[in-house]
mmCIF file of C-alpha atoms in Angstrom:
data_model
loop_
_atom_site.group_PDB
_atom_site.id
_atom_site.type_symbol
_atom_site.label_atom_id
_atom_site.label_comp_id
_atom_site.label_asym_id
_atom_site.label_seq_id
_atom_site.Cartn_x
_atom_site.Cartn_y
_atom_site.Cartn_z
ATOM 1 C CA MET A 1 95.668 -12.143 -8.637
ATOM 2 C CA ALA A 2 95.455 -11.937 -4.862
ATOM 3 C CA THR A 3 92.459 -12.588 -2.683
ATOM 4 C CA HIS A 4 91.840 -11.112 0.740
ATOM 5 C CA SER A 5 89.013 -12.569 2.811
ATOM 6 C CA SER A 6 87.681 -11.707 6.183
ATOM 7 C CA ARG A 7 88.669 -14.379 8.672
ATOM 8 C CA ALA A 8 85.158 -14.937 10.011
ATOM 9 C CA SER A 9 83.606 -15.901 6.677
ATOM 10 C CA ALA A 10 86.552 -18.123 5.786
ATOM 11 C CA ALA A 11 86.392 -19.839 9.166
ATOM 12 C CA ALA A 12 82.656 -20.383 8.890
ATOM 13 C CA GLY A 13 83.166 -22.147 5.549
ATOM 14 C CA LYS A 14 80.314 -20.296 3.866
ATOM 15 C CA LYS A 15 80.217 -17.785 1.054
ATOM 16 C CA PRO A 16 80.508 -14.183 2.256
ATOM 17 C CA GLU A 17 77.483 -11.909 1.855
ATOM 18 C CA TRP A 18 79.564 -9.186 0.181
ATOM 19 C CA GLN A 19 81.832 -10.139 -2.723
ATOM 20 C CA LEU A 20 84.009 -7.225 -3.773
ATOM 21 C CA ARG A 21 86.562 -6.983 -6.560
ATOM 22 C CA LEU A 22 89.151 -4.183 -6.666
ATOM 23 C CA TYR A 23 90.846 -3.497 -9.990
ATOM 24 C CA ILE A 24 94.232 -1.768 -9.773
ATOM 25 C CA ALA A 25 97.147 -1.072 -12.135
ATOM 26 C CA GLY A 26 100.385 -1.927 -10.383
ATOM 27 C CA LYS A 27 101.572 -1.153 -6.893
ATOM 28 C CA THR A 28 101.011 2.604 -6.976
ATOM 29 C CA ALA A 29 100.245 4.895 -4.056
ATOM 30 C CA ARG A 30 96.669 5.300 -5.349
ATOM 31 C CA SER A 31 96.177 1.526 -5.620
ATOM 32 C CA SER A 32 97.551 0.974 -2.121
ATOM 33 C CA ALA A 33 95.353 3.745 -0.723
ATOM 34 C CA ALA A 34 92.260 2.236 -2.372
ATOM 35 C CA LEU A 35 92.987 -1.214 -0.908
ATOM 36 C CA ASP A 36 93.759 0.180 2.558
ATOM 37 C CA ASN A 37 90.597 2.315 2.527
ATOM 38 C CA LEU A 38 88.510 -0.639 1.355
ATOM 39 C CA LYS A 39 89.866 -2.978 4.045
ATOM 40 C CA LYS A 40 89.162 -0.416 6.777
ATOM 41 C CA LEU A 41 85.661 0.270 5.486
ATOM 42 C CA CYS A 42 84.870 -3.448 5.283
ATOM 43 C CA GLU A 43 86.140 -4.168 8.789
ATOM 44 C CA ASP A 44 84.170 -1.213 10.189
ATOM 45 C CA HIS A 45 80.883 -1.913 8.369
ATOM 46 C CA LEU A 46 80.901 -5.495 6.999
ATOM 47 C CA ALA A 47 83.070 -7.365 9.513
ATOM 48 C CA GLY A 48 83.025 -11.108 8.889
ATOM 49 C CA ARG A 49 80.686 -10.802 5.897
ATOM 50 C CA TYR A 50 82.930 -9.905 2.961
ATOM 51 C CA SER A 51 85.642 -11.039 0.599
ATOM 52 C CA ILE A 52 87.945 -8.829 -1.459
ATOM 53 C CA GLU A 53 89.525 -9.995 -4.693
ATOM 54 C CA VAL A 54 92.317 -7.740 -5.989
ATOM 55 C CA ILE A 55 93.012 -7.823 -9.718
ATOM 56 C CA ASP A 56 96.138 -6.108 -11.032
ATOM 57 C CA LEU A 57 95.448 -5.183 -14.640
ATOM 58 C CA LEU A 58 99.169 -4.841 -15.372
ATOM 59 C CA VAL A 59 99.417 -8.585 -14.693
ATOM 60 C CA ASN A 60 96.046 -9.649 -16.160
ATOM 61 C CA PRO A 61 94.815 -6.919 -18.546
ATOM 62 C CA GLN A 62 92.299 -9.262 -20.191
ATOM 63 C CA LEU A 63 90.264 -9.350 -16.954
ATOM 64 C CA ALA A 64 89.214 -5.698 -17.419
ATOM 65 C CA ALA A 65 86.732 -6.642 -20.152
ATOM 66 C CA GLY A 66 84.590 -8.895 -17.936
ATOM 67 C CA ASP A 67 83.473 -6.065 -15.651
ATOM 68 C CA GLN A 68 83.946 -3.327 -18.286
ATOM 69 C CA ILE A 69 86.698 -1.526 -16.370
ATOM 70 C CA LEU A 70 87.661 1.811 -17.909
ATOM 71 C CA ALA A 71 89.600 3.417 -15.047
ATOM 72 C CA VAL A 72 91.612 2.263 -12.037
ATOM 73 C CA PRO A 73 91.301 1.831 -9.188
ATOM 74 C CA THR A 74 87.734 0.589 -9.577
ATOM 75 C CA LEU A 75 85.765 -1.287 -6.937
ATOM 76 C CA VAL A 76 83.097 -3.682 -8.190
ATOM 77 C CA ARG A 77 80.418 -5.109 -5.914
ATOM 78 C CA LYS A 78 79.720 -8.528 -7.432
ATOM 79 C CA PHE A 79 77.309 -9.663 -4.745
ATOM 80 C CA PRO A 80 74.752 -8.797 -3.488
ATOM 81 C CA GLU A 81 73.287 -7.938 -6.848
ATOM 82 C CA PRO A 82 72.872 -5.645 -8.671
ATOM 83 C CA MET A 83 76.530 -5.089 -9.506
ATOM 84 C CA ARG A 84 77.850 -1.653 -8.500
ATOM 85 C CA LYS A 85 81.071 0.173 -9.435
ATOM 86 C CA ILE A 86 82.990 2.901 -7.655
ATOM 87 C CA ILE A 87 86.018 4.554 -9.240
ATOM 88 C CA GLY A 88 88.781 6.183 -7.198
ATOM 89 C CA ASP A 89 90.864 5.665 -4.072
ATOM 90 C CA LEU A 90 87.755 5.069 -1.902
ATOM 91 C CA SER A 91 88.806 7.794 0.544
ATOM 92 C CA ASN A 92 85.299 9.297 0.811
ATOM 93 C CA GLU A 93 83.755 6.743 3.170
ATOM 94 C CA GLU A 94 80.215 8.123 2.956
ATOM 95 C CA ARG A 95 80.288 8.064 -0.861
ATOM 96 C CA VAL A 96 81.598 4.488 -0.895
ATOM 97 C CA LEU A 97 79.012 3.246 1.633
ATOM 98 C CA VAL A 98 76.164 4.821 -0.331
ATOM 99 C CA GLY A 99 77.646 3.595 -3.633
ATOM 100 C CA LEU A 100 77.846 0.035 -2.349
ATOM 101 C CA ASP A 101 74.341 0.373 -0.905
ATOM 102 C CA VAL A 102 75.621 -0.370 2.603
ATOM 103 C CA ARG A 103 74.145 2.915 3.814
ATOM 104 C CA PRO A 104 71.056 4.592 2.317
ATOM 105 C CA VAL A 105 71.274 8.039 0.726
ATOM 106 C CA VAL A 106 70.483 10.633 3.393
#
C-alpha cells in the first residue's frame, strides 16, 4: 500500500481537507492512467489540501470489503463526508470534479 500526499499538507503537519483512496488491481495502463489523472486533478483544484492513498487489490484483496469495492479503478472520497465513489480511469475531469463535489453540477 502506497501513500501519496501533497507536500503542503505534509509540511504543515495537519490533516489534509481531502482524503482520497484509489483502489487499483496491479500496475496496468488503466490503473496508471487513473493515478496520473487523479494527481493532476488534485494539483489543479486541491493543491496543498489533499492526500491520496493507493490500494492495490492484487496485494491486499481483503481491503476491498471495507469500502465495498466492486470494480477497479475506483476512487473513494473518505473526507470530507459523505463518502463518494467514482469508478474508471478519471479521464473526464468535469465528471470527477462534480462526483467529488469539488465543483457543483452546472
